[in-house]
Amino acid sequence: MTDEQAGTPVLAFFDVDNTLIHGASAFHLVRGLRAAGLITVRDIVSAGWKHARFKVRGENDRHLASAQTRGLEVITGITVADMAKLSDDVYVRHTAATVWPETAALAQEHLAKGHEVWLVTATPTFLAEVIARSLGLTGALGSVFETSDGAYTGRLEGAFLHGEHKAVAARRLLTETGADPDACWAYSDSRHDIPLLSLVGHPVVVNPDQGLAAHARASGWPSMRLQRASIREARRRVRRDAATAGGTPGT
């Protein structure tokens, strides 16, 4: 019997950038927007530099704010239908190749145990949902962009889903589903996601930045590197702890 069959849902939250995929998903969207003629060469050169830096050094508050502002500008006036098509194309052409097979396999391990797997990301919802659907996950919580008359207005609807706002969104979903936070999981690489990781009983840091690595050591949180031995241990942890909570032991 799985945990959800027993009547209590178990949720596993996965950050996207540098946790589920290598690099920044927004950069792939930038590439798609450029191919569609919606942004300039200068924009994509700037985004490329920031993407390379992000892959090496992690998130930077100033760059995140800049990317948010510019992202709102460039999608203004694009129809919801066109963005949906563009997001599908971006995933197939760019994002799919950057998905960490090991992290995706770990997400599948949770699904096999009857857990719900949700992406929680600052990435726009229209792109995050494509990633979740393509990987067979339960769903995605992302930054919601306002629409009017079937087109994007260039304004956010609610908060940019970053830092504490991720924890707020995840907490809301836990309440809606009736899940016990102590039985749930969260995975991230960033110090900004300490509120999200602290929300659940099974926080796991993945390729952590320096701030998160230090916090994880002090808190006794397990740390996963995208290496075979580390992935095997992470998958065993899911099987073992799910079994302890009443799930079906893995084979």
Tab-separated table of C-alpha atoms in Angstrom:
chain	number	residue	atom	x	y	z
A	1	MET	CA	0.000	0.000	0.000
A	2	THR	CA	1.363	3.441	-0.921
A	3	ASP	CA	1.205	6.444	1.374
A	4	GLU	CA	-1.565	8.064	-0.693
A	5	GLN	CA	-3.552	4.824	-0.783
A	6	ALA	CA	-3.353	4.893	3.015
A	7	GLY	CA	-5.223	8.218	2.845
A	8	THR	CA	-2.435	10.692	3.607
A	9	PRO	CA	-0.805	12.334	0.598
A	10	VAL	CA	2.955	12.770	0.592
A	11	LEU	CA	4.367	15.621	-1.497
A	12	ALA	CA	7.886	15.968	-2.866
A	13	PHE	CA	8.841	19.494	-3.939
A	14	PHE	CA	11.618	19.971	-6.495
A	15	ASP	CA	13.303	23.245	-7.351
A	16	VAL	CA	14.030	23.477	-11.089
A	17	ASP	CA	17.163	25.494	-11.870
A	18	ASN	CA	20.384	23.637	-11.003
A	19	THR	CA	18.322	21.001	-9.176
A	20	LEU	CA	16.172	19.321	-11.812
A	21	ILE	CA	17.929	20.877	-14.797
A	22	HIS	CA	21.473	22.096	-15.375
A	23	GLY	CA	21.464	25.880	-15.518
A	24	ALA	CA	18.561	28.318	-15.699
A	25	SER	CA	15.272	27.462	-17.391
A	26	ALA	CA	14.628	31.156	-18.071
A	27	PHE	CA	17.672	31.220	-20.354
A	28	HIS	CA	16.049	28.552	-22.536
A	29	LEU	CA	12.947	30.720	-22.743
A	30	VAL	CA	15.158	33.649	-23.794
A	31	ARG	CA	16.553	31.513	-26.622
A	32	GLY	CA	13.050	30.679	-27.758
A	33	LEU	CA	11.967	34.312	-27.628
A	34	ARG	CA	15.002	35.291	-29.699
A	35	ALA	CA	14.259	32.617	-32.297
A	36	ALA	CA	10.725	34.001	-32.512
A	37	GLY	CA	12.125	37.516	-33.066
A	38	LEU	CA	10.758	38.857	-29.779
A	39	ILE	CA	14.048	39.987	-28.216
A	40	THR	CA	17.376	41.390	-29.427
A	41	VAL	CA	20.837	39.896	-29.845
A	42	ARG	CA	22.015	42.110	-26.972
A	43	ASP	CA	19.427	40.502	-24.708
A	44	ILE	CA	20.518	36.965	-25.503
A	45	VAL	CA	24.241	37.777	-25.128
A	46	SER	CA	23.528	39.242	-21.686
A	47	ALA	CA	21.381	36.263	-20.753
A	48	GLY	CA	24.070	33.875	-21.953
A	49	TRP	CA	26.688	35.472	-19.693
A	50	LYS	CA	24.364	35.370	-16.688
A	51	HIS	CA	23.463	31.749	-17.456
A	52	ALA	CA	27.122	30.705	-17.545
A	53	ARG	CA	27.750	32.504	-14.263
A	54	PHE	CA	24.654	30.923	-12.680
A	55	LYS	CA	25.776	27.411	-13.615
A	56	VAL	CA	29.061	28.003	-11.797
A	57	ARG	CA	28.133	30.279	-8.887
A	58	GLY	CA	24.396	29.900	-8.329
A	59	GLU	CA	21.741	32.563	-7.877
A	60	ASN	CA	22.464	36.279	-7.590
A	61	ASP	CA	19.773	38.590	-6.219
A	62	ARG	CA	20.595	41.477	-8.568
A	63	HIS	CA	20.549	39.260	-11.641
A	64	LEU	CA	17.291	37.650	-10.545
A	65	ALA	CA	15.661	41.058	-10.210
A	66	SER	CA	17.010	42.115	-13.614
A	67	ALA	CA	15.814	38.894	-15.244
A	68	GLN	CA	12.385	39.310	-13.671
A	69	THR	CA	11.999	42.889	-14.918
A	70	ARG	CA	13.258	42.100	-18.415
A	71	GLY	CA	11.142	38.939	-18.580
A	72	LEU	CA	8.017	40.925	-17.819
A	73	GLU	CA	8.912	43.421	-20.521
A	74	VAL	CA	9.589	40.970	-23.325
A	75	ILE	CA	6.415	38.920	-22.948
A	76	THR	CA	4.087	41.937	-22.952
A	77	GLY	CA	1.495	41.506	-25.690
A	78	ILE	CA	2.310	37.876	-26.484
A	79	THR	CA	-0.863	35.826	-26.593
A	80	VAL	CA	-1.403	32.958	-24.180
A	81	ALA	CA	-1.846	30.584	-27.126
A	82	ASP	CA	1.431	31.641	-28.755
A	83	MET	CA	3.301	31.377	-25.449
A	84	ALA	CA	1.956	27.868	-24.896
A	85	LYS	CA	3.285	26.809	-28.307
A	86	LEU	CA	6.593	28.556	-27.677
A	87	SER	CA	6.988	26.884	-24.268
A	88	ASP	CA	6.465	23.432	-25.773
A	89	ASP	CA	9.034	24.209	-28.448
A	90	VAL	CA	11.525	25.575	-25.903
A	91	TYR	CA	11.278	22.411	-23.843
A	92	VAL	CA	11.808	20.104	-26.824
A	93	ARG	CA	14.608	22.141	-28.414
A	94	HIS	CA	16.495	23.324	-25.337
A	95	THR	CA	15.308	22.302	-21.869
A	96	ALA	CA	14.901	18.537	-22.321
A	97	ALA	CA	18.610	18.061	-23.002
A	98	THR	CA	19.527	19.816	-19.735
A	99	VAL	CA	17.370	17.719	-17.407
A	100	TRP	CA	19.571	15.880	-14.917
A	101	PRO	CA	18.698	12.180	-15.539
A	102	GLU	CA	19.609	11.392	-11.946
A	103	THR	CA	17.258	13.976	-10.421
A	104	ALA	CA	14.490	13.029	-12.841
A	105	ALA	CA	14.938	9.387	-11.770
A	106	LEU	CA	14.665	10.445	-8.146
A	107	ALA	CA	11.389	12.210	-8.926
A	108	GLN	CA	10.173	8.982	-10.536
A	109	GLU	CA	11.163	7.121	-7.361
A	110	HIS	CA	8.778	9.349	-5.431
A	111	LEU	CA	6.003	8.777	-7.953
A	112	ALA	CA	6.529	5.016	-7.705
A	113	LYS	CA	5.932	5.322	-3.951
A	114	GLY	CA	2.618	7.040	-4.561
A	115	HIS	CA	3.947	10.496	-3.723
A	116	GLU	CA	2.900	13.632	-5.548
A	117	VAL	CA	5.832	15.428	-7.192
A	118	TRP	CA	5.557	19.185	-7.617
A	119	LEU	CA	7.976	21.642	-9.170
A	120	VAL	CA	8.318	24.839	-7.127
A	121	THR	CA	10.151	27.491	-9.100
A	122	ALA	CA	10.497	31.147	-10.010
A	123	THR	CA	10.214	29.974	-13.626
A	124	PRO	CA	6.984	31.214	-15.269
A	125	THR	CA	4.126	28.792	-14.716
A	126	PHE	CA	3.543	28.400	-18.450
A	127	LEU	CA	7.043	26.911	-18.817
A	128	ALA	CA	7.178	25.061	-15.479
A	129	GLU	CA	3.957	23.227	-16.304
A	130	VAL	CA	5.418	22.036	-19.619
A	131	ILE	CA	8.474	20.653	-17.784
A	132	ALA	CA	6.276	18.898	-15.221
A	133	ARG	CA	3.957	17.457	-17.848
A	134	SER	CA	6.823	16.283	-20.045
A	135	LEU	CA	8.404	14.424	-17.117
A	136	GLY	CA	5.112	12.912	-15.947
A	137	LEU	CA	5.106	14.843	-12.659
A	138	THR	CA	2.033	15.881	-10.684
A	139	GLY	CA	2.206	19.595	-11.356
A	140	ALA	CA	4.095	22.858	-11.006
A	141	LEU	CA	3.977	25.985	-8.890
A	142	GLY	CA	5.638	28.883	-10.689
A	143	SER	CA	5.527	32.641	-11.136
A	144	VAL	CA	2.161	33.621	-12.593
A	145	PHE	CA	2.081	36.323	-15.250
A	146	GLU	CA	-1.044	38.438	-15.604
A	147	THR	CA	-3.148	38.164	-18.752
A	148	SER	CA	-5.860	40.341	-20.251
A	149	ASP	CA	-7.923	39.594	-23.354
A	150	GLY	CA	-5.835	36.488	-24.003
A	151	ALA	CA	-2.420	38.203	-23.900
A	152	TYR	CA	0.257	38.869	-21.295
A	153	THR	CA	0.195	42.368	-19.779
A	154	GLY	CA	3.810	42.530	-18.553
A	155	ARG	CA	2.779	42.384	-14.899
A	156	LEU	CA	3.044	39.658	-12.307
A	157	GLU	CA	-0.088	38.175	-10.786
A	158	GLY	CA	0.944	37.751	-7.176
A	159	ALA	CA	4.544	37.338	-6.047
A	160	PHE	CA	7.638	36.307	-7.969
A	161	LEU	CA	7.983	32.725	-6.706
A	162	HIS	CA	11.404	33.010	-5.152
A	163	GLY	CA	12.774	32.547	-1.637
A	164	GLU	CA	10.138	32.797	1.077
A	165	HIS	CA	7.379	32.978	-1.549
A	166	LYS	CA	8.164	29.392	-2.573
A	167	ALA	CA	7.568	28.277	1.000
A	168	VAL	CA	4.277	30.201	1.084
A	169	ALA	CA	3.067	28.497	-2.113
A	170	ALA	CA	4.188	25.064	-0.903
A	171	ARG	CA	2.544	25.579	2.487
A	172	ARG	CA	-0.706	26.508	0.761
A	173	LEU	CA	-0.581	23.307	-1.304
A	174	LEU	CA	0.150	21.220	1.795
A	175	THR	CA	-2.931	22.687	3.446
A	176	GLU	CA	-5.101	22.144	0.369
A	177	THR	CA	-4.075	18.493	0.034
A	178	GLY	CA	-4.110	17.707	3.742
A	179	ALA	CA	-0.527	16.459	3.608
A	180	ASP	CA	1.570	16.210	6.763
A	181	PRO	CA	4.640	18.449	6.245
A	182	ASP	CA	6.767	16.132	8.405
A	183	ALA	CA	6.176	13.303	5.909
A	184	CYS	CA	6.983	15.432	2.857
A	185	TRP	CA	10.193	16.145	0.943
A	186	ALA	CA	11.920	19.071	-0.725
A	187	TYR	CA	14.989	19.325	-2.959
A	188	SER	CA	16.970	22.457	-3.856
A	189	ASP	CA	20.455	23.795	-4.594
A	190	SER	CA	19.985	27.347	-3.319
A	191	ARG	CA	20.309	29.122	0.020
A	192	HIS	CA	17.240	31.114	-1.017
A	193	ASP	CA	15.189	27.931	-0.637
A	194	ILE	CA	16.027	27.360	3.031
A	195	PRO	CA	12.431	28.401	3.952
A	196	LEU	CA	11.057	25.752	1.557
A	197	LEU	CA	13.453	23.080	2.781
A	198	SER	CA	12.688	23.942	6.413
A	199	LEU	CA	8.986	23.448	5.764
A	200	VAL	CA	9.187	19.659	5.332
A	201	GLY	CA	10.418	16.719	7.344
A	202	HIS	CA	12.742	15.469	4.602
A	203	PRO	CA	14.835	18.347	3.199
A	204	VAL	CA	17.581	17.316	0.757
A	205	VAL	CA	20.147	19.717	-0.713
A	206	VAL	CA	21.280	19.075	-4.285
A	207	ASN	CA	24.580	20.463	-5.579
A	208	PRO	CA	24.230	23.177	-2.914
A	209	ASP	CA	25.692	26.653	-3.120
A	210	GLN	CA	28.038	27.658	-0.294
A	211	GLY	CA	25.338	29.207	1.860
A	212	LEU	CA	23.041	26.211	1.626
A	213	ALA	CA	25.890	23.734	2.110
A	214	ALA	CA	26.838	25.433	5.380
A	215	HIS	CA	23.227	25.530	6.566
A	216	ALA	CA	22.736	21.871	5.655
A	217	ARG	CA	25.808	20.821	7.647
A	218	ALA	CA	24.624	22.781	10.682
A	219	SER	CA	21.104	21.346	10.393
A	220	GLY	CA	22.129	17.778	9.645
A	221	TRP	CA	20.349	17.774	6.287
A	222	PRO	CA	21.444	15.180	3.720
A	223	SER	CA	23.352	16.552	0.752
A	224	MET	CA	23.157	15.005	-2.691
A	225	ARG	CA	25.749	15.495	-5.394
A	226	LEU	CA	24.886	14.498	-8.927
A	227	GLN	CA	27.200	11.518	-8.801
A	228	ARG	CA	26.251	7.851	-9.019
A	229	ALA	CA	26.973	6.952	-5.394
A	230	SER	CA	25.126	10.004	-4.087
A	231	ILE	CA	22.111	9.329	-6.317
A	232	ARG	CA	21.944	5.675	-5.227
A	233	GLU	CA	21.933	6.772	-1.580
A	234	ALA	CA	19.216	9.364	-2.246
A	235	ARG	CA	16.989	6.772	-3.927
A	236	ARG	CA	17.572	4.308	-1.082
A	237	ARG	CA	16.576	7.066	1.348
A	238	VAL	CA	13.254	7.577	-0.421
A	239	ARG	CA	12.544	3.828	-0.407
A	240	ARG	CA	13.563	3.387	3.225
A	241	ASP	CA	11.691	6.371	4.616
A	242	ALA	CA	8.592	5.695	2.497
A	243	ALA	CA	8.572	2.125	3.825
A	244	THR	CA	8.893	3.372	7.389
A	245	ALA	CA	5.910	5.668	6.814
A	246	GLY	CA	3.820	2.775	5.539
A	247	GLY	CA	4.733	2.657	1.849
A	248	THR	CA	5.712	-0.390	-0.128
A	249	PRO	CA	9.384	-1.340	0.349
A	250	GLY	CA	11.489	-0.959	-2.763
A	251	THR	CA	13.139	-3.907	-4.396
